C-alpha positions as a Python dict, from the first residue, in 0.01 Angstrom:
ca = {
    (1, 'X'): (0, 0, 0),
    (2, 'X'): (-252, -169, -225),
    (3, 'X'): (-241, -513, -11),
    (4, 'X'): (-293, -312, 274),
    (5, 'X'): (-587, -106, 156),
    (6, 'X'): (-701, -449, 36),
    (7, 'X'): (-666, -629, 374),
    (8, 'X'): (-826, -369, 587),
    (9, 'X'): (-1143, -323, 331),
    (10, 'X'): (-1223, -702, 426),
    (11, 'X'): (-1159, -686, 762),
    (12, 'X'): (-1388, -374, 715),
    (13, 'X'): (-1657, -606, 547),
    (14, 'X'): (-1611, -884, 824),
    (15, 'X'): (-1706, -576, 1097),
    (16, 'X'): (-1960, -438, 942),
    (17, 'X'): (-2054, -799, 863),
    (18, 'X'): (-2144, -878, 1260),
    (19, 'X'): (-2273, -563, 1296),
    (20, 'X'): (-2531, -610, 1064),
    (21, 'X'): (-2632, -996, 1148),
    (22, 'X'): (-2516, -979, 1521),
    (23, 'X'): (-2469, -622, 1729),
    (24, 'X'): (-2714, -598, 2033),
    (25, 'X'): (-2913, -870, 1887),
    (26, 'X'): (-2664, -1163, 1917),
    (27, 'X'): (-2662, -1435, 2190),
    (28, 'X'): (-2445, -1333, 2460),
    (29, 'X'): (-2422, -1733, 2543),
    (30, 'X'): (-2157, -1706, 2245),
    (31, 'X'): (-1800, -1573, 2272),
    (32, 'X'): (-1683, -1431, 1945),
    (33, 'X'): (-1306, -1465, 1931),
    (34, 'X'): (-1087, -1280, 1664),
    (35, 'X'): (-836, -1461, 1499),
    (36, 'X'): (-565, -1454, 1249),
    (37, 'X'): (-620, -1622, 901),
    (38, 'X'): (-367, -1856, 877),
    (39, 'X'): (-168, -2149, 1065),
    (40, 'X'): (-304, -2016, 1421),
    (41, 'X'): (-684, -2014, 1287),
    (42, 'X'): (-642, -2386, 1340),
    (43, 'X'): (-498, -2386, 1703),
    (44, 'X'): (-826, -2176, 1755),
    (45, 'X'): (-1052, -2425, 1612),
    (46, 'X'): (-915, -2655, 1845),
    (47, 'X'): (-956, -2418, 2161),
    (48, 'X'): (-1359, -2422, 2019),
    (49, 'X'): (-1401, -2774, 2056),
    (50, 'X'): (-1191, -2802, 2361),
    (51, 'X'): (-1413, -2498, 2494),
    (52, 'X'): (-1733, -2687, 2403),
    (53, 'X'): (-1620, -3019, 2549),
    (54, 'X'): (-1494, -2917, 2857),
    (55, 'X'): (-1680, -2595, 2935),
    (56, 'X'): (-1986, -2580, 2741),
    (57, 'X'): (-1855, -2294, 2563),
    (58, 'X'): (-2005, -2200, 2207),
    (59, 'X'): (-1751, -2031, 2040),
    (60, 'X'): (-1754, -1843, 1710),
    (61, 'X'): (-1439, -1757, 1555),
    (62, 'X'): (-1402, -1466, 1334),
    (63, 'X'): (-1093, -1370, 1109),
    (64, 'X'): (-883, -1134, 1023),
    (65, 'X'): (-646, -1017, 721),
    (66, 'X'): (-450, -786, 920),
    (67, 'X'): (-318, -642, 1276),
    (68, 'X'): (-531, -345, 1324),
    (69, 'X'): (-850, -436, 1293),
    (70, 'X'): (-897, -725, 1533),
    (71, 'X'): (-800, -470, 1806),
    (72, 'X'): (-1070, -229, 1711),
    (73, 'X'): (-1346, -482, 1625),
    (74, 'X'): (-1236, -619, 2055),
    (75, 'X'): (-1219, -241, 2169),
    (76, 'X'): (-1574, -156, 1976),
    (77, 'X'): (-1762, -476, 2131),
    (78, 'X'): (-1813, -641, 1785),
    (79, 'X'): (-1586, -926, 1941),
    (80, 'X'): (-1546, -1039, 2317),
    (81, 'X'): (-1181, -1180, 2277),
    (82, 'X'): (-856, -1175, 2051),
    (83, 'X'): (-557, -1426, 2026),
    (84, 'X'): (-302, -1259, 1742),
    (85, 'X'): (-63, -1014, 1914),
    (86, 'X'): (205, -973, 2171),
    (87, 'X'): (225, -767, 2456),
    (88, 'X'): (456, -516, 2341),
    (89, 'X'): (206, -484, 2002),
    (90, 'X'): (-99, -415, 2249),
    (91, 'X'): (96, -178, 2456),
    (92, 'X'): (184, 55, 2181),
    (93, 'X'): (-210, 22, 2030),
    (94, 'X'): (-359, 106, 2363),
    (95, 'X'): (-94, 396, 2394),
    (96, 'X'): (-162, 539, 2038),
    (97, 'X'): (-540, 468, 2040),
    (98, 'X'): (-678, 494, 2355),
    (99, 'X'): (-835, 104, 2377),
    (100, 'X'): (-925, -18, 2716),
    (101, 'X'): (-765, -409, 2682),
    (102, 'X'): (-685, -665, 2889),
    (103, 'X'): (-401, -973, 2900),
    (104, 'X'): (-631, -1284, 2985),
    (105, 'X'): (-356, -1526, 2934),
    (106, 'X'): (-55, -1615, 2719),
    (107, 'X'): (-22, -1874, 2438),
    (108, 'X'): (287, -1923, 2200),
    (109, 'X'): (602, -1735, 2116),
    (110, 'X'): (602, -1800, 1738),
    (111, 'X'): (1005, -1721, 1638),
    (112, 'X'): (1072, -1459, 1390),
    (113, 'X'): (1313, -1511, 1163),
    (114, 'X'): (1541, -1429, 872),
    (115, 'X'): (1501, -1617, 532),
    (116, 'X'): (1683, -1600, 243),
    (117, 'X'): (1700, -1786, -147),
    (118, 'X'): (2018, -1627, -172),
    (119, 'X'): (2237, -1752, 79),
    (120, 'X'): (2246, -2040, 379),
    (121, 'X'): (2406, -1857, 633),
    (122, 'X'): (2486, -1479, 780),
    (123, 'X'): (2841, -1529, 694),
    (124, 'X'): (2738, -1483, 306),
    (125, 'X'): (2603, -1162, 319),
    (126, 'X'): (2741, -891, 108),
    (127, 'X'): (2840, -502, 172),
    (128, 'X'): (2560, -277, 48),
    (129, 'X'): (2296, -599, 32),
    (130, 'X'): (1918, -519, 117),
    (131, 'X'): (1703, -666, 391),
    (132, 'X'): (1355, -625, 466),
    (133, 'X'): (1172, -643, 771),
    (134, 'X'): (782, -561, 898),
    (135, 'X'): (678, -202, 901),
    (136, 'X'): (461, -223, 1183),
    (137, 'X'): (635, -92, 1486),
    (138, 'X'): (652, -409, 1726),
    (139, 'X'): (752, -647, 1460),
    (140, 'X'): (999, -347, 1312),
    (141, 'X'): (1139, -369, 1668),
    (142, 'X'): (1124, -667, 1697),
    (143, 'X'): (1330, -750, 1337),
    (144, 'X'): (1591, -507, 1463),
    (145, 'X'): (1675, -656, 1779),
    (146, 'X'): (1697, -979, 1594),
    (147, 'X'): (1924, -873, 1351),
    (148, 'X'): (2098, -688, 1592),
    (149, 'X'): (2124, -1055, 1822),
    (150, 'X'): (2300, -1229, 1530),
    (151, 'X'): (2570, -943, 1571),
    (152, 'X'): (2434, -756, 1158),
    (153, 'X'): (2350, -394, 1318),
    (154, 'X'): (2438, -220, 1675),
    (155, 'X'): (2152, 1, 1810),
    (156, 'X'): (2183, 254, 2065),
    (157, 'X'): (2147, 181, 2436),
    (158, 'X'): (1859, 163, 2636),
    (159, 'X'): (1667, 139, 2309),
    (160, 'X'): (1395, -80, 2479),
    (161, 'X'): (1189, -331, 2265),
    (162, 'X'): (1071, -86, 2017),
    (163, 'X'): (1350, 49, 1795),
    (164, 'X'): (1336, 216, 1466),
    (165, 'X'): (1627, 232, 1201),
    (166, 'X'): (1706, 592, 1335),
    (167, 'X'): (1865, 386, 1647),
    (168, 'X'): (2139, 181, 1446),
    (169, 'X'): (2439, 337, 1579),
    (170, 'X'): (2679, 52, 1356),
    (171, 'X'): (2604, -156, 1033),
    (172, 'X'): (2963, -278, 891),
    (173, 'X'): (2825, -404, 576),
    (174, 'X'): (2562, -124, 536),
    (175, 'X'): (2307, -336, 476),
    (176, 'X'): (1984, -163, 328),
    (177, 'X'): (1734, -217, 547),
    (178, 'X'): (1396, -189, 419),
    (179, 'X'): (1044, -169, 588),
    (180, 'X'): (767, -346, 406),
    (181, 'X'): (383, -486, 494),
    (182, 'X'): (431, -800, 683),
    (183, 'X'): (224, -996, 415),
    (184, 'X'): (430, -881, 156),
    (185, 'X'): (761, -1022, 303),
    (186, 'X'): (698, -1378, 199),
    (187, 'X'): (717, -1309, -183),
    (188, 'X'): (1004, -1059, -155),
    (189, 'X'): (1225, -1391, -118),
    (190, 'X'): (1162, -1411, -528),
    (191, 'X'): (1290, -1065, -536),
    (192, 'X'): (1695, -1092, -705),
    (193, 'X'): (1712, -795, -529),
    (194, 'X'): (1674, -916, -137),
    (195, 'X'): (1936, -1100, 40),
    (196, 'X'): (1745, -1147, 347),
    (197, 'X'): (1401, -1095, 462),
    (198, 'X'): (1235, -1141, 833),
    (199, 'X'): (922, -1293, 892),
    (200, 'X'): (663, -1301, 1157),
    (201, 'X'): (581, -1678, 1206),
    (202, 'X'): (236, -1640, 1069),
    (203, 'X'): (294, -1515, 764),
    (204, 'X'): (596, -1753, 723),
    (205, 'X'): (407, -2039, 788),
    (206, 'X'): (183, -1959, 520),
    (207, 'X'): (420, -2007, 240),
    (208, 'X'): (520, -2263, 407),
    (209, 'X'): (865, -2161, 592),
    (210, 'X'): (948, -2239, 914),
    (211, 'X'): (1160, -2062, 1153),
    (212, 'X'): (1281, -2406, 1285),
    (213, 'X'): (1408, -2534, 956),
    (214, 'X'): (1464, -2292, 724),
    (215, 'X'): (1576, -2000, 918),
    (216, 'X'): (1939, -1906, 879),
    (217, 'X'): (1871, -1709, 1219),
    (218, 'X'): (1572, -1702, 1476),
    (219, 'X'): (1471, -1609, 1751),
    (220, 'X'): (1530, -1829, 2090),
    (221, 'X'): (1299, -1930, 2374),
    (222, 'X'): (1396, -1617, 2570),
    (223, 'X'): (1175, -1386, 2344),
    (224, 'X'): (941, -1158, 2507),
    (225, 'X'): (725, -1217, 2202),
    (226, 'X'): (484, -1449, 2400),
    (227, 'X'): (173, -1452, 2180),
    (228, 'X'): (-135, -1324, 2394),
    (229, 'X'): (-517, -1390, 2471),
    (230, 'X'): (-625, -1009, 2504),
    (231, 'X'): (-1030, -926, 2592),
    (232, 'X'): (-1163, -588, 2739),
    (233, 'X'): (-1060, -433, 3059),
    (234, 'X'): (-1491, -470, 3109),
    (235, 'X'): (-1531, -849, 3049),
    (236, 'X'): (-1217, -969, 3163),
    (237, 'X'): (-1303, -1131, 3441),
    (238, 'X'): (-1610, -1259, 3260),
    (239, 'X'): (-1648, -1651, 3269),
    (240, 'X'): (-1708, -1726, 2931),
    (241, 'X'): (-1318, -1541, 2854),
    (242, 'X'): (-1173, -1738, 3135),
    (243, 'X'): (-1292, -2072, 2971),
    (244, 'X'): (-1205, -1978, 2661),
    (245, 'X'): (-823, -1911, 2765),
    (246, 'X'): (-813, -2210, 2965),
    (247, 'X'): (-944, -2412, 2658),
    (248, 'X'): (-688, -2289, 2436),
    (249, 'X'): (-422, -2377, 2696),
    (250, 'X'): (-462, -2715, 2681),
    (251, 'X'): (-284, -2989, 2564),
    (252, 'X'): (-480, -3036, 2286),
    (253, 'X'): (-378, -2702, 2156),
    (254, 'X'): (-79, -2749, 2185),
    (255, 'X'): (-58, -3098, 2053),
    (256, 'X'): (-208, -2874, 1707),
    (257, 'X'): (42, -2622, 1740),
    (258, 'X'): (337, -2862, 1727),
    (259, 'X'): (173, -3045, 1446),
    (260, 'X'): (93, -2674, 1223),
    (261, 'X'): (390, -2526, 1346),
    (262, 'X'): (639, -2845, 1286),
    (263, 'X'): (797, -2823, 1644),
    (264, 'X'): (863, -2389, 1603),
    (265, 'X'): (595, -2302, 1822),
    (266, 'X'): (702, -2238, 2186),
    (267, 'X'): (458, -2293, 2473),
    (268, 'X'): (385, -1978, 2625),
    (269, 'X'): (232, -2073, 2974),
}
């Protein structure tokens, strides 16, 4: 809870931030793009330069700790575009909160997967050994259905892509299953007490794990996790956001996101 409080008080400062030095006052020849801190901030930079070279596009990026905040900063006009979520993510924030948003475009599916100091493969998992996944409900959903693809869990039917733990009809080795902040998961690997632990891309990358070479299970290509380009339903059509997402799919994006993401990002588009 304390990272969290911690992450949202500086994405807090970043708002208020461009509210104070840009609001009504700043250029509307600049696109302000919200971003993850992290691996992708650099697949971003790259979609500036390709968006000033090709387009003419000044672009300012602006990041963010977390997954709430770069929603509400889009939704309150403080930015014009995000690239961090998936679609299933935006669906449930527009449902729960109301935002007007709009897909502009796809980018990467970034693979969850599990990771583990303990063991090298599923088979070595224990009865009664703990596993933790995101608490957020898309990537808790999403971690399910994983572990529920490498055959560790049965959920019910028709459970659609947004699961809790209440759906787990069967778990043979009753596995503790734990729900944690997605930053967090990283360090729980130290923890003697974790088997297991699945991590969004992102925050994998950052310590730096990848899905592709040290996952002991992953997602495949057939994810529905494609990575989005999201702006409001009001300036989605605007020209400036249609550069932008053809800028960032580009080859040269790409070319950055194999390079940052060691062959385990998936091109989305």
């Amino acid at each position: 809870m304390h990272n969290t409080i911690k992450f949202l008080f500086s994405s807090a400062i970043i708002i208020a931030s461009l509210l104070s030095c840009g609001g009504a006052n700043r250029s509307s020849d600049i696109l302000r793009v919200g971003v993850q801190a992290g691996p992708e901030y650099s697949l971003a930079e790259e979609a500036k330069k390709v968006a000033k070279e090709k387009y003419n596009l000044e672009v300012e990026l602006v990041s963010f700790n977390d997954y709430v905040m770069p929603n509400e900063a889009l939704h309150q006009g403080d930015i014009d575009v995000n690239v961090f979520q998936t679609t299933p993510y935006l669906d449930d924030q527009m449902a729960s909160r109301g935002y007007k948003l709009s897909v502009v475009g796809n980018t990467f599916v970034y693979p969850m997967a599990g990771y583990s100091k303990k063991i090298k493969t599923i088979s070595e998992l224990k009865s009664g050994d703990t596993v933790v996944i995101p608490n957020d409900p898309t990537n808790l959903g999403r971690a399910l259905l994983l572990i529920q693809e490498v055959g560790l869990i049965r959920l019910r039917d028709n459970v659609g892509l947004l699961p809790r733990l209440q759906d787990i009809t069967k778990n043979e080795l009753n596995l503790k299953i734990i729900e944690l902040e997605a930053p967090q998961l990283p360090r729980t690997l130290d923890d003697d007490k974790v088997a297991v632990a699945v991590i969004n891309n992102n925050f994998a990358a950052s310590h730096n794990l990848t899905a592709k070479d040290d996952g002991i299970f992953v997602e495949n290509e057939k994810s529905p996790y494609v990575n989005i380009i999201v702006s409001r339903e009001d300036n989605k059509k605007d020209e400036k956001v249609l550069s932008f997402a053809k800028a960032y799919q580009s080859e040269e994006v790409e070319a950055v996101a194999n390079k940052v993401f060691k062959g385990g990002a998936i091109r989305g588009w």
